[in-house]
């Protein structure tokens, strides 16, 4: 039986001291490290989106705000974090898995790492369930062999491919940002408001219930099947602002037992600055 991509806090409480389990607090933003040091799950090691899960460059029009790192660089990051091919990786953030935790999950699956799960409800749910908490900084002292990535196993999509697919009736380009950003009413981050012509909007928040927990797999599957119709996963492209929050929807689809579509990593941050925005 395959491992669910989502783990409940109660289940984590029963395994978190196992030798093969490592927990990671995956955050982003100016106060990310300070937030981790103020409070995190006992045993959790900090992972930074900007420096460890992306290869940020000065030209956002090439790759967007959070381009993927070179796979050799990412393999070294995994080695430095003490992760081996046998490690059961548990990840969480302070945003119901909708931000950096889902990105780390997707990147590990992208490299073929099977044993990785995201905590349902993240930090807030762990607090409610009385998971042991700590402050300060923690590290993994265990030595591990260099992590190697033999083959990338999840699809990524380039801007020219998105441009072609968005105008094709047999494809779906799915924007998971809020309706206000999709409609161009507001744009708090990127230079231009709006969306990719031909894209549809399914906000990632629809994956969650009012308590910030993922909907049950069957409900997620039913909801998405109604919206996808007859379009197969290989003809779907998911994106957001910079290829991070889109991973929350890819996580939800995997939790629902559905195939994981292609990720447009550059997303709106690249499209709105690059050739994709031009006629």
mmCIF file of N, CA and C in Angstrom, residues 145-226:
data_model
loop_
_atom_site.group_PDB
_atom_site.id
_atom_site.type_symbol
_atom_site.label_atom_id
_atom_site.label_comp_id
_atom_site.label_asym_id
_atom_site.label_seq_id
_atom_site.Cartn_x
_atom_site.Cartn_y
_atom_site.Cartn_z
ATOM 1 N N UNK A 145 25.000 9.031 3.522
ATOM 2 C CA UNK A 145 25.706 8.999 2.246
ATOM 3 C C UNK A 145 25.177 10.108 1.342
ATOM 4 N N UNK A 146 25.956 10.572 0.380
ATOM 5 C CA UNK A 146 25.473 11.621 -0.527
ATOM 6 C C UNK A 146 24.190 11.192 -1.231
ATOM 7 N N UNK A 147 23.209 12.064 -1.206
ATOM 8 C CA UNK A 147 21.933 11.781 -1.867
ATOM 9 C C UNK A 147 22.147 11.909 -3.370
ATOM 10 N N UNK A 148 21.679 10.931 -4.109
ATOM 11 C CA UNK A 148 21.799 10.971 -5.568
ATOM 12 C C UNK A 148 20.416 10.977 -6.197
ATOM 13 N N UNK A 149 20.288 11.738 -7.266
ATOM 14 C CA UNK A 149 19.028 11.817 -8.010
ATOM 15 C C UNK A 149 19.266 11.198 -9.384
ATOM 16 N N UNK A 150 18.711 10.021 -9.580
ATOM 17 C CA UNK A 150 18.939 9.322 -10.856
ATOM 18 C C UNK A 150 18.010 9.825 -11.954
ATOM 19 N N UNK A 151 16.751 10.101 -11.591
ATOM 20 C CA UNK A 151 15.772 10.475 -12.612
ATOM 21 C C UNK A 151 14.686 11.335 -11.988
ATOM 22 N N UNK A 152 14.323 12.416 -12.672
ATOM 23 C CA UNK A 152 13.226 13.264 -12.217
ATOM 24 C C UNK A 152 11.918 12.622 -12.651
ATOM 25 N N UNK A 153 10.970 12.521 -11.725
ATOM 26 C CA UNK A 153 9.795 11.685 -11.966
ATOM 27 C C UNK A 153 8.481 12.447 -12.081
ATOM 28 N N UNK A 154 8.491 13.774 -11.902
ATOM 29 C CA UNK A 154 7.269 14.555 -12.079
ATOM 30 C C UNK A 154 7.483 15.588 -13.177
ATOM 31 N N UNK A 155 6.445 15.878 -13.951
ATOM 32 C CA UNK A 155 6.610 16.782 -15.095
ATOM 33 C C UNK A 155 6.626 18.260 -14.704
ATOM 34 N N UNK A 156 7.502 19.002 -15.365
ATOM 35 C CA UNK A 156 7.480 20.470 -15.311
ATOM 36 C C UNK A 156 7.252 20.986 -16.721
ATOM 37 N N UNK A 157 6.760 22.207 -16.814
ATOM 38 C CA UNK A 157 6.329 22.756 -18.102
ATOM 39 C C UNK A 157 6.945 24.137 -18.298
ATOM 40 N N UNK A 158 7.375 24.419 -19.516
ATOM 41 C CA UNK A 158 7.983 25.707 -19.825
ATOM 42 C C UNK A 158 6.939 26.719 -20.298
ATOM 43 N N UNK A 159 7.317 27.985 -20.356
ATOM 44 C CA UNK A 159 6.394 29.024 -20.779
ATOM 45 C C UNK A 159 5.883 28.812 -22.212
ATOM 46 N N UNK A 160 6.723 28.474 -23.190
ATOM 47 C CA UNK A 160 6.183 28.217 -24.537
ATOM 48 C C UNK A 160 5.163 27.079 -24.559
ATOM 49 N N UNK A 161 5.388 26.058 -23.747
ATOM 50 C CA UNK A 161 4.435 24.947 -23.687
ATOM 51 C C UNK A 161 3.107 25.395 -23.080
ATOM 52 N N UNK A 162 3.185 26.260 -22.062
ATOM 53 C CA UNK A 162 1.966 26.792 -21.448
ATOM 54 C C UNK A 162 1.196 27.637 -22.457
ATOM 55 N N UNK A 163 1.915 28.463 -23.192
ATOM 56 C CA UNK A 163 1.278 29.349 -24.166
ATOM 57 C C UNK A 163 0.510 28.537 -25.215
ATOM 58 N N UNK A 164 1.096 27.441 -25.655
ATOM 59 C CA UNK A 164 0.449 26.587 -26.643
ATOM 60 C C UNK A 164 -0.753 25.869 -26.038
ATOM 61 N N UNK A 165 -0.576 25.330 -24.815
ATOM 62 C CA UNK A 165 -1.644 24.553 -24.174
ATOM 63 C C UNK A 165 -2.844 25.413 -23.816
ATOM 64 N N UNK A 166 -2.593 26.665 -23.401
ATOM 65 C CA UNK A 166 -3.682 27.537 -22.952
ATOM 66 C C UNK A 166 -4.679 27.831 -24.062
ATOM 67 N N UNK A 167 -4.260 27.710 -25.304
ATOM 68 C CA UNK A 167 -5.135 27.999 -26.435
ATOM 69 C C UNK A 167 -5.665 26.730 -27.104
ATOM 70 N N UNK A 168 -5.364 25.580 -26.484
ATOM 71 C CA UNK A 168 -5.775 24.309 -27.061
ATOM 72 C C UNK A 168 -6.992 23.783 -26.312
ATOM 73 N N UNK A 169 -8.084 23.443 -26.993
ATOM 74 C CA UNK A 169 -9.322 23.021 -26.314
ATOM 75 C C UNK A 169 -9.203 21.710 -25.543
ATOM 76 N N UNK A 170 -8.172 20.915 -25.854
ATOM 77 C CA UNK A 170 -8.019 19.628 -25.183
ATOM 78 C C UNK A 170 -7.093 19.688 -23.970
ATOM 79 N N UNK A 171 -6.655 20.894 -23.622
ATOM 80 C CA UNK A 171 -5.760 21.071 -22.486
ATOM 81 C C UNK A 171 -6.425 21.962 -21.435
ATOM 82 N N UNK A 172 -5.920 21.862 -20.186
ATOM 83 C CA UNK A 172 -6.345 22.751 -19.117
ATOM 84 C C UNK A 172 -5.124 23.397 -18.478
ATOM 85 N N UNK A 173 -5.143 24.715 -18.411
ATOM 86 C CA UNK A 173 -4.137 25.459 -17.643
ATOM 87 C C UNK A 173 -4.859 25.987 -16.410
ATOM 88 N N UNK A 174 -4.416 25.567 -15.246
ATOM 89 C CA UNK A 174 -5.141 25.830 -14.000
ATOM 90 C C UNK A 174 -4.353 26.784 -13.122
ATOM 91 N N UNK A 175 -4.950 27.918 -12.827
ATOM 92 C CA UNK A 175 -4.366 28.946 -11.964
ATOM 93 C C UNK A 175 -4.973 28.785 -10.579
ATOM 94 N N UNK A 176 -4.130 28.541 -9.552
ATOM 95 C CA UNK A 176 -4.655 28.260 -8.213
ATOM 96 C C UNK A 176 -4.645 29.486 -7.293
ATOM 97 N N UNK A 177 -4.297 30.637 -7.838
ATOM 98 C CA UNK A 177 -4.317 31.854 -7.019
ATOM 99 C C UNK A 177 -5.760 32.248 -6.684
ATOM 100 N N UNK A 178 -5.909 33.244 -5.819
ATOM 101 C CA UNK A 178 -7.242 33.708 -5.444
ATOM 102 C C UNK A 178 -7.973 34.271 -6.658
ATOM 103 N N UNK A 179 -9.294 34.277 -6.588
ATOM 104 C CA UNK A 179 -10.103 34.805 -7.680
ATOM 105 C C UNK A 179 -9.777 36.279 -7.926
ATOM 106 N N UNK A 180 -9.498 37.028 -6.868
ATOM 107 C CA UNK A 180 -9.191 38.450 -7.015
ATOM 108 C C UNK A 180 -7.909 38.663 -7.817
ATOM 109 N N UNK A 181 -6.928 37.835 -7.587
ATOM 110 C CA UNK A 181 -5.691 37.948 -8.364
ATOM 111 C C UNK A 181 -5.907 37.462 -9.794
ATOM 112 N N UNK A 182 -6.626 36.358 -9.937
ATOM 113 C CA UNK A 182 -6.912 35.834 -11.279
ATOM 114 C C UNK A 182 -7.665 36.857 -12.116
ATOM 115 N N UNK A 183 -8.649 37.521 -11.506
ATOM 116 C CA UNK A 183 -9.466 38.504 -12.218
ATOM 117 C C UNK A 183 -8.759 39.837 -12.420
ATOM 118 N N UNK A 184 -7.578 39.991 -11.841
ATOM 119 C CA UNK A 184 -6.831 41.241 -12.010
ATOM 120 C C UNK A 184 -7.312 42.368 -11.129
ATOM 121 N N UNK A 185 -8.115 42.036 -10.105
ATOM 122 C CA UNK A 185 -8.617 43.070 -9.202
ATOM 123 C C UNK A 185 -7.511 43.555 -8.282
ATOM 124 N N UNK A 186 -6.632 42.623 -7.895
ATOM 125 C CA UNK A 186 -5.504 42.975 -7.039
ATOM 126 C C UNK A 186 -4.306 42.125 -7.427
ATOM 127 N N UNK A 187 -3.120 42.665 -7.201
ATOM 128 C CA UNK A 187 -1.890 41.917 -7.415
ATOM 129 C C UNK A 187 -0.846 42.415 -6.411
ATOM 130 N N UNK A 188 -0.712 41.724 -5.271
ATOM 131 C CA UNK A 188 0.151 42.204 -4.196
ATOM 132 C C UNK A 188 1.634 41.940 -4.388
ATOM 133 N N UNK A 189 2.001 41.118 -5.382
ATOM 134 C CA UNK A 189 3.401 40.700 -5.497
ATOM 135 C C UNK A 189 4.006 41.030 -6.851
ATOM 136 N N UNK A 190 3.353 40.602 -7.915
ATOM 137 C CA UNK A 190 3.936 40.763 -9.248
ATOM 138 C C UNK A 190 3.576 42.104 -9.866
ATOM 139 N N UNK A 191 4.253 42.419 -10.968
ATOM 140 C CA UNK A 191 4.164 43.760 -11.551
ATOM 141 C C UNK A 191 2.879 43.994 -12.321
ATOM 142 N N UNK A 192 2.289 42.912 -12.825
ATOM 143 C CA UNK A 192 1.107 43.025 -13.669
ATOM 144 C C UNK A 192 0.004 42.153 -13.077
ATOM 145 N N UNK A 193 -1.219 42.671 -13.052
ATOM 146 C CA UNK A 193 -2.364 41.897 -12.569
ATOM 147 C C UNK A 193 -3.026 41.167 -13.733
ATOM 148 N N UNK A 194 -3.728 40.080 -13.418
ATOM 149 C CA UNK A 194 -4.451 39.350 -14.457
ATOM 150 C C UNK A 194 -4.105 37.877 -14.455
ATOM 151 N N UNK A 195 -4.314 37.224 -15.609
ATOM 152 C CA UNK A 195 -4.040 35.796 -15.697
ATOM 153 C C UNK A 195 -3.662 35.412 -17.117
ATOM 154 N N UNK A 196 -3.165 34.207 -17.263
ATOM 155 C CA UNK A 196 -2.788 33.679 -18.573
ATOM 156 C C UNK A 196 -4.048 33.488 -19.414
ATOM 157 N N UNK A 197 -4.114 34.063 -20.602
ATOM 158 C CA UNK A 197 -5.296 33.877 -21.446
ATOM 159 C C UNK A 197 -5.574 32.396 -21.697
ATOM 160 N N UNK A 198 -6.815 32.006 -21.468
ATOM 161 C CA UNK A 198 -7.200 30.616 -21.654
ATOM 162 C C UNK A 198 -7.149 29.774 -20.394
ATOM 163 N N UNK A 199 -6.521 30.299 -19.329
ATOM 164 C CA UNK A 199 -6.433 29.552 -18.073
ATOM 165 C C UNK A 199 -7.764 29.582 -17.338
ATOM 166 N N UNK A 200 -7.979 28.590 -16.478
ATOM 167 C CA UNK A 200 -9.143 28.591 -15.601
ATOM 168 C C UNK A 200 -8.670 28.769 -14.160
ATOM 169 N N UNK A 201 -9.548 29.206 -13.290
ATOM 170 C CA UNK A 201 -9.187 29.492 -11.896
ATOM 171 C C UNK A 201 -9.841 28.477 -10.951
ATOM 172 N N UNK A 202 -8.996 27.737 -10.214
ATOM 173 C CA UNK A 202 -9.459 26.867 -9.135
ATOM 174 C C UNK A 202 -8.588 27.186 -7.925
ATOM 175 N N UNK A 203 -8.988 28.136 -7.092
ATOM 176 C CA UNK A 203 -8.146 28.555 -5.964
ATOM 177 C C UNK A 203 -7.766 27.382 -5.063
ATOM 178 N N UNK A 204 -6.514 27.371 -4.631
ATOM 179 C CA UNK A 204 -6.041 26.275 -3.791
ATOM 180 C C UNK A 204 -6.805 26.187 -2.471
ATOM 181 N N UNK A 205 -7.405 27.289 -2.049
ATOM 182 C CA UNK A 205 -8.155 27.283 -0.791
ATOM 183 C C UNK A 205 -9.346 26.331 -0.836
ATOM 184 N N UNK A 206 -9.794 25.963 -2.033
ATOM 185 C CA UNK A 206 -10.901 25.020 -2.162
ATOM 186 C C UNK A 206 -10.499 23.596 -1.757
ATOM 187 N N UNK A 207 -9.198 23.383 -1.535
ATOM 188 C CA UNK A 207 -8.737 22.072 -1.067
ATOM 189 C C UNK A 207 -8.982 21.871 0.426
ATOM 190 N N UNK A 208 -9.308 22.955 1.143
ATOM 191 C CA UNK A 208 -9.355 22.926 2.600
ATOM 192 C C UNK A 208 -10.764 23.135 3.148
ATOM 193 N N UNK A 209 -10.985 22.607 4.341
ATOM 194 C CA UNK A 209 -12.244 22.862 5.030
ATOM 195 C C UNK A 209 -12.107 24.133 5.877
ATOM 196 N N UNK A 210 -13.153 24.574 6.563
ATOM 197 C CA UNK A 210 -13.073 25.817 7.342
ATOM 198 C C UNK A 210 -12.028 25.789 8.457
ATOM 199 N N UNK A 211 -11.581 24.603 8.850
ATOM 200 C CA UNK A 211 -10.574 24.480 9.900
ATOM 201 C C UNK A 211 -9.150 24.432 9.364
ATOM 202 N N UNK A 212 -9.004 24.609 8.054
ATOM 203 C CA UNK A 212 -7.672 24.576 7.468
ATOM 204 C C UNK A 212 -7.128 23.180 7.244
ATOM 205 N N UNK A 213 -7.983 22.175 7.275
ATOM 206 C CA UNK A 213 -7.591 20.797 7.014
ATOM 207 C C UNK A 213 -8.011 20.399 5.602
ATOM 208 N N UNK A 214 -7.262 19.489 5.003
ATOM 209 C CA UNK A 214 -7.625 19.014 3.671
ATOM 210 C C UNK A 214 -8.987 18.331 3.699
ATOM 211 N N UNK A 215 -9.766 18.560 2.653
ATOM 212 C CA UNK A 215 -10.994 17.795 2.484
ATOM 213 C C UNK A 215 -10.639 16.310 2.364
ATOM 214 N N UNK A 216 -11.600 15.456 2.621
ATOM 215 C CA UNK A 216 -11.357 14.024 2.497
ATOM 216 C C UNK A 216 -11.028 13.683 1.043
ATOM 217 N N UNK A 217 -10.206 12.652 0.835
ATOM 218 C CA UNK A 217 -9.800 12.294 -0.532
ATOM 219 C C UNK A 217 -10.961 12.136 -1.509
ATOM 220 N N UNK A 218 -12.026 11.473 -1.077
ATOM 221 C CA UNK A 218 -13.165 11.263 -1.970
ATOM 222 C C UNK A 218 -13.826 12.560 -2.379
ATOM 223 N N UNK A 219 -13.916 13.497 -1.451
ATOM 224 C CA UNK A 219 -14.518 14.793 -1.763
ATOM 225 C C UNK A 219 -13.635 15.590 -2.710
ATOM 226 N N UNK A 220 -12.347 15.568 -2.458
ATOM 227 C CA UNK A 220 -11.412 16.247 -3.358
ATOM 228 C C UNK A 220 -11.511 15.670 -4.770
ATOM 229 N N UNK A 221 -11.525 14.355 -4.859
ATOM 230 C CA UNK A 221 -11.587 13.711 -6.169
ATOM 231 C C UNK A 221 -12.872 14.076 -6.902
ATOM 232 N N UNK A 222 -13.982 14.037 -6.208
ATOM 233 C CA UNK A 222 -15.269 14.381 -6.826
ATOM 234 C C UNK A 222 -15.272 15.823 -7.319
ATOM 235 N N UNK A 223 -14.764 16.728 -6.494
ATOM 236 C CA UNK A 223 -14.726 18.141 -6.865
ATOM 237 C C UNK A 223 -13.887 18.369 -8.113
ATOM 238 N N UNK A 224 -12.717 17.746 -8.147
ATOM 239 C CA UNK A 224 -11.825 17.966 -9.283
ATOM 240 C C UNK A 224 -12.301 17.265 -10.548
ATOM 241 N N UNK A 225 -12.872 16.096 -10.412
ATOM 242 C CA UNK A 225 -13.374 15.397 -11.605
ATOM 243 C C UNK A 225 -14.463 16.216 -12.293
ATOM 244 N N UNK A 226 -15.291 16.897 -11.522
ATOM 245 C CA UNK A 226 -16.328 17.749 -12.108
ATOM 246 C C UNK A 226 -15.715 18.901 -12.898
#
